Amino acid sequence: MTAELFFIYDSHCPWSYATTPLVNAVNKSLPEVAINLWHCAYFSDADDNNVITKQQIAQVKDLSSVNFSPEYMGKVSHGKDSTLCANLMTWAAEKTPQQALALLNALQTEHFSKGNELSEQAHLNDIVDEFKLSVPAKIFNKTKLSSDAAAQVHEIYALQEIIGTQAIPALLLAIDDDLILLNHNLYLEEPDAIIDAIKLELNKYA
């Protein structure tokens, strides 16, 4: 039996931020479950009005255990651009997968806890240095997704058709050839509770 968890997210999405602690809990408690981080680049389309409202943040705070800094809240109505983070995370998931989840946590901390927009290379340099990453220059093209990131977005579209939802974030548990869409909303206030839910699914295949 093989088991994998697919986390479809956007680094700049508050609901994704609230869901990352669930992925952290799975990574810590269920090492046999491989983690796949798929950045969907929801906030990379310049044609969209990529604005998050204070009402949305209030909902996330009510239903989860995460907090948002005054620095972030002061810029919450600014348009979001996750292109560079999508490029970086897609590259990291492929080239240095053992660091990818920690890198995502660091990016989200910078954005939601420190108000870092993460939309320019200069915004990412400290994190790249901290993780000692040798990132190709093409990853820092802020005007378009890298070829790998764009290809992953198309994979996500195909997967969303299979599961019948385009909502993000999404947590998908793959056991052998079966896909189970986990209701992450049930666990946002108590991330460790998702462990029992996954164990229940795994036991069905034992």
mmCIF file of N, CA and C in Angstrom, residues 49-116:
data_model
loop_
_atom_site.group_PDB
_atom_site.id
_atom_site.type_symbol
_atom_site.label_atom_id
_atom_site.label_comp_id
_atom_site.label_asym_id
_atom_site.label_seq_id
_atom_site.Cartn_x
_atom_site.Cartn_y
_atom_site.Cartn_z
ATOM 1 N N ASN A 49 -8.776 40.502 -10.027
ATOM 2 C CA ASN A 49 -8.666 41.472 -8.931
ATOM 3 C C ASN A 49 -8.304 40.697 -7.668
ATOM 4 N N ASN A 50 -7.006 40.470 -7.478
ATOM 5 C CA ASN A 50 -6.540 39.580 -6.419
ATOM 6 C C ASN A 50 -6.504 40.272 -5.059
ATOM 7 N N VAL A 51 -7.683 40.580 -4.550
ATOM 8 C CA VAL A 51 -7.797 41.292 -3.286
ATOM 9 C C VAL A 51 -8.487 40.399 -2.258
ATOM 10 N N ILE A 52 -7.971 40.420 -1.052
ATOM 11 C CA ILE A 52 -8.564 39.684 0.059
ATOM 12 C C ILE A 52 -9.236 40.691 0.977
ATOM 13 N N THR A 53 -10.415 40.358 1.466
ATOM 14 C CA THR A 53 -11.164 41.296 2.308
ATOM 15 C C THR A 53 -10.940 40.996 3.787
ATOM 16 N N LYS A 54 -11.181 42.009 4.607
ATOM 17 C CA LYS A 54 -11.082 41.819 6.055
ATOM 18 C C LYS A 54 -12.132 40.835 6.554
ATOM 19 N N GLN A 55 -13.268 40.771 5.847
ATOM 20 C CA GLN A 55 -14.298 39.797 6.219
ATOM 21 C C GLN A 55 -13.796 38.369 6.036
ATOM 22 N N GLN A 56 -13.046 38.142 4.959
ATOM 23 C CA GLN A 56 -12.477 36.809 4.727
ATOM 24 C C GLN A 56 -11.492 36.444 5.837
ATOM 25 N N ILE A 57 -10.671 37.406 6.210
ATOM 26 C CA ILE A 57 -9.706 37.159 7.282
ATOM 27 C C ILE A 57 -10.424 36.851 8.591
ATOM 28 N N ALA A 58 -11.497 37.561 8.864
ATOM 29 C CA ALA A 58 -12.269 37.322 10.085
ATOM 30 C C ALA A 58 -12.822 35.899 10.104
ATOM 31 N N GLN A 59 -13.273 35.416 8.950
ATOM 32 C CA GLN A 59 -13.788 34.052 8.863
ATOM 33 C C GLN A 59 -12.688 33.038 9.137
ATOM 34 N N VAL A 60 -11.524 33.270 8.551
ATOM 35 C CA VAL A 60 -10.397 32.346 8.757
ATOM 36 C C VAL A 60 -10.020 32.308 10.240
ATOM 37 N N LYS A 61 -9.951 33.464 10.871
ATOM 38 C CA LYS A 61 -9.586 33.526 12.289
ATOM 39 C C LYS A 61 -10.615 32.819 13.159
ATOM 40 N N ASP A 62 -11.890 32.938 12.799
ATOM 41 C CA ASP A 62 -12.952 32.313 13.587
ATOM 42 C C ASP A 62 -12.895 30.791 13.516
ATOM 43 N N LEU A 63 -12.438 30.257 12.386
ATOM 44 C CA LEU A 63 -12.527 28.817 12.147
ATOM 45 C C LEU A 63 -11.195 28.090 12.240
ATOM 46 N N SER A 64 -10.117 28.820 12.586
ATOM 47 C CA SER A 64 -8.802 28.178 12.628
ATOM 48 C C SER A 64 -7.990 28.699 13.803
ATOM 49 N N SER A 65 -6.750 28.228 13.873
ATOM 50 C CA SER A 65 -5.871 28.612 14.986
ATOM 51 C C SER A 65 -4.783 29.585 14.555
ATOM 52 N N VAL A 66 -4.850 30.123 13.326
ATOM 53 C CA VAL A 66 -3.801 31.017 12.849
ATOM 54 C C VAL A 66 -4.126 32.473 13.155
ATOM 55 N N ASN A 67 -3.076 33.290 13.171
ATOM 56 C CA ASN A 67 -3.230 34.720 13.431
ATOM 57 C C ASN A 67 -2.614 35.528 12.285
ATOM 58 N N PHE A 68 -3.064 36.762 12.174
ATOM 59 C CA PHE A 68 -2.579 37.663 11.130
ATOM 60 C C PHE A 68 -2.048 38.927 11.791
ATOM 61 N N SER A 69 -0.856 39.332 11.386
ATOM 62 C CA SER A 69 -0.195 40.456 12.043
ATOM 63 C C SER A 69 -0.814 41.784 11.617
ATOM 64 N N PRO A 70 -0.607 42.829 12.428
ATOM 65 C CA PRO A 70 -1.049 44.173 12.018
ATOM 66 C C PRO A 70 -0.406 44.602 10.702
ATOM 67 N N GLU A 71 0.851 44.184 10.480
ATOM 68 C CA GLU A 71 1.538 44.535 9.231
ATOM 69 C C GLU A 71 0.807 43.933 8.030
ATOM 70 N N TYR A 72 0.357 42.691 8.173
ATOM 71 C CA TYR A 72 -0.391 42.064 7.082
ATOM 72 C C TYR A 72 -1.750 42.732 6.916
ATOM 73 N N MET A 73 -2.430 42.953 8.025
ATOM 74 C CA MET A 73 -3.775 43.530 7.945
ATOM 75 C C MET A 73 -3.739 44.928 7.335
ATOM 76 N N GLY A 74 -2.631 45.647 7.547
ATOM 77 C CA GLY A 74 -2.505 46.981 6.975
ATOM 78 C C GLY A 74 -2.409 46.971 5.464
ATOM 79 N N LYS A 75 -2.034 45.816 4.903
ATOM 80 C CA LYS A 75 -1.895 45.694 3.449
ATOM 81 C C LYS A 75 -2.913 44.717 2.857
ATOM 82 N N VAL A 76 -3.873 44.291 3.661
ATOM 83 C CA VAL A 76 -4.754 43.199 3.237
ATOM 84 C C VAL A 76 -5.531 43.541 1.976
ATOM 85 N N SER A 77 -5.828 44.819 1.771
ATOM 86 C CA SER A 77 -6.621 45.202 0.608
ATOM 87 C C SER A 77 -5.770 45.399 -0.649
ATOM 88 N N HIS A 78 -4.439 45.245 -0.509
ATOM 89 C CA HIS A 78 -3.564 45.340 -1.681
ATOM 90 C C HIS A 78 -3.750 44.096 -2.552
ATOM 91 N N GLY A 79 -3.585 44.249 -3.855
ATOM 92 C CA GLY A 79 -3.628 43.088 -4.742
ATOM 93 C C GLY A 79 -2.484 42.128 -4.431
ATOM 94 N N LYS A 80 -2.759 40.839 -4.502
ATOM 95 C CA LYS A 80 -1.756 39.819 -4.192
ATOM 96 C C LYS A 80 -1.165 39.234 -5.472
ATOM 97 N N ASP A 81 0.120 38.899 -5.412
ATOM 98 C CA ASP A 81 0.786 38.275 -6.557
ATOM 99 C C ASP A 81 1.679 37.151 -6.031
ATOM 100 N N SER A 82 1.273 35.919 -6.280
ATOM 101 C CA SER A 82 2.026 34.770 -5.765
ATOM 102 C C SER A 82 2.895 34.109 -6.829
ATOM 103 N N THR A 83 3.135 34.800 -7.950
ATOM 104 C CA THR A 83 3.885 34.202 -9.060
ATOM 105 C C THR A 83 5.254 33.697 -8.627
ATOM 106 N N LEU A 84 6.028 34.551 -7.931
ATOM 107 C CA LEU A 84 7.373 34.144 -7.529
ATOM 108 C C LEU A 84 7.332 32.968 -6.559
ATOM 109 N N CYS A 85 6.386 32.983 -5.646
ATOM 110 C CA CYS A 85 6.273 31.882 -4.689
ATOM 111 C C CYS A 85 5.861 30.588 -5.380
ATOM 112 N N ALA A 86 4.985 30.693 -6.387
ATOM 113 C CA ALA A 86 4.601 29.500 -7.153
ATOM 114 C C ALA A 86 5.823 28.923 -7.863
ATOM 115 N N ASN A 87 6.622 29.790 -8.472
ATOM 116 C CA ASN A 87 7.844 29.338 -9.148
ATOM 117 C C ASN A 87 8.812 28.694 -8.159
ATOM 118 N N LEU A 88 9.014 29.371 -7.026
ATOM 119 C CA LEU A 88 9.971 28.880 -6.035
ATOM 120 C C LEU A 88 9.513 27.560 -5.416
ATOM 121 N N MET A 89 8.246 27.481 -5.026
ATOM 122 C CA MET A 89 7.761 26.273 -4.364
ATOM 123 C C MET A 89 7.716 25.082 -5.320
ATOM 124 N N THR A 90 7.364 25.325 -6.577
ATOM 125 C CA THR A 90 7.359 24.224 -7.547
ATOM 126 C C THR A 90 8.778 23.710 -7.757
ATOM 127 N N TRP A 91 9.727 24.634 -7.865
ATOM 128 C CA TRP A 91 11.134 24.248 -7.998
ATOM 129 C C TRP A 91 11.603 23.479 -6.760
ATOM 130 N N ALA A 92 11.279 23.983 -5.568
ATOM 131 C CA ALA A 92 11.740 23.359 -4.326
ATOM 132 C C ALA A 92 11.140 21.966 -4.141
ATOM 133 N N ALA A 93 9.862 21.813 -4.492
ATOM 134 C CA ALA A 93 9.215 20.512 -4.334
ATOM 135 C C ALA A 93 9.888 19.449 -5.209
ATOM 136 N N GLU A 94 10.449 19.889 -6.334
ATOM 137 C CA GLU A 94 11.127 18.967 -7.251
ATOM 138 C C GLU A 94 12.589 18.768 -6.876
ATOM 139 N N LYS A 95 13.285 19.858 -6.545
ATOM 140 C CA LYS A 95 14.736 19.801 -6.372
ATOM 141 C C LYS A 95 15.181 19.518 -4.938
ATOM 142 N N THR A 96 14.410 19.971 -3.979
ATOM 143 C CA THR A 96 14.793 19.766 -2.573
ATOM 144 C C THR A 96 13.551 19.457 -1.746
ATOM 145 N N PRO A 97 12.885 18.331 -2.045
ATOM 146 C CA PRO A 97 11.595 18.026 -1.417
ATOM 147 C C PRO A 97 11.638 17.935 0.103
ATOM 148 N N GLN A 98 12.803 17.567 0.645
ATOM 149 C CA GLN A 98 12.907 17.455 2.097
ATOM 150 C C GLN A 98 12.797 18.811 2.790
ATOM 151 N N GLN A 99 12.993 19.894 2.041
ATOM 152 C CA GLN A 99 12.898 21.237 2.607
ATOM 153 C C GLN A 99 11.605 21.957 2.242
ATOM 154 N N ALA A 100 10.837 21.381 1.333
ATOM 155 C CA ALA A 100 9.722 22.112 0.734
ATOM 156 C C ALA A 100 8.674 22.554 1.755
ATOM 157 N N LEU A 101 8.298 21.679 2.664
ATOM 158 C CA LEU A 101 7.256 22.047 3.630
ATOM 159 C C LEU A 101 7.760 23.120 4.584
ATOM 160 N N ALA A 102 8.979 22.998 5.048
ATOM 161 C CA ALA A 102 9.552 24.029 5.915
ATOM 162 C C ALA A 102 9.648 25.355 5.181
ATOM 163 N N LEU A 103 9.971 25.303 3.895
ATOM 164 C CA LEU A 103 10.041 26.519 3.081
ATOM 165 C C LEU A 103 8.669 27.163 2.963
ATOM 166 N N LEU A 104 7.639 26.364 2.732
ATOM 167 C CA LEU A 104 6.280 26.912 2.658
ATOM 168 C C LEU A 104 5.900 27.586 3.973
ATOM 169 N N ASN A 105 6.200 26.943 5.085
ATOM 170 C CA ASN A 105 5.916 27.542 6.388
ATOM 171 C C ASN A 105 6.629 28.881 6.543
ATOM 172 N N ALA A 106 7.880 28.941 6.093
ATOM 173 C CA ALA A 106 8.649 30.178 6.211
ATOM 174 C C ALA A 106 8.050 31.283 5.337
ATOM 175 N N LEU A 107 7.634 30.931 4.134
ATOM 176 C CA LEU A 107 7.019 31.919 3.242
ATOM 177 C C LEU A 107 5.713 32.452 3.830
ATOM 178 N N GLN A 108 4.904 31.560 4.361
ATOM 179 C CA GLN A 108 3.632 31.995 4.939
ATOM 180 C C GLN A 108 3.847 32.841 6.191
ATOM 181 N N THR A 109 4.850 32.515 6.980
ATOM 182 C CA THR A 109 5.166 33.341 8.143
ATOM 183 C C THR A 109 5.578 34.734 7.709
ATOM 184 N N GLU A 110 6.414 34.809 6.684
ATOM 185 C CA GLU A 110 6.839 36.112 6.165
ATOM 186 C C GLU A 110 5.639 36.932 5.682
ATOM 187 N N HIS A 111 4.734 36.273 4.991
ATOM 188 C CA HIS A 111 3.608 36.991 4.392
ATOM 189 C C HIS A 111 2.549 37.371 5.418
ATOM 190 N N PHE A 112 2.084 36.396 6.180
ATOM 191 C CA PHE A 112 0.942 36.628 7.065
ATOM 192 C C PHE A 112 1.335 37.157 8.447
ATOM 193 N N SER A 113 2.554 36.868 8.888
ATOM 194 C CA SER A 113 2.979 37.321 10.219
ATOM 195 C C SER A 113 3.870 38.556 10.172
ATOM 196 N N LYS A 114 4.475 38.828 9.006
ATOM 197 C CA LYS A 114 5.377 39.974 8.908
ATOM 198 C C LYS A 114 4.960 40.980 7.836
ATOM 199 N N GLY A 115 3.937 40.631 7.060
ATOM 200 C CA GLY A 115 3.447 41.570 6.055
ATOM 201 C C GLY A 115 4.306 41.664 4.809
ATOM 202 N N ASN A 116 5.220 40.712 4.603
ATOM 203 C CA ASN A 116 6.071 40.695 3.415
ATOM 204 C C ASN A 116 5.220 40.291 2.214
#
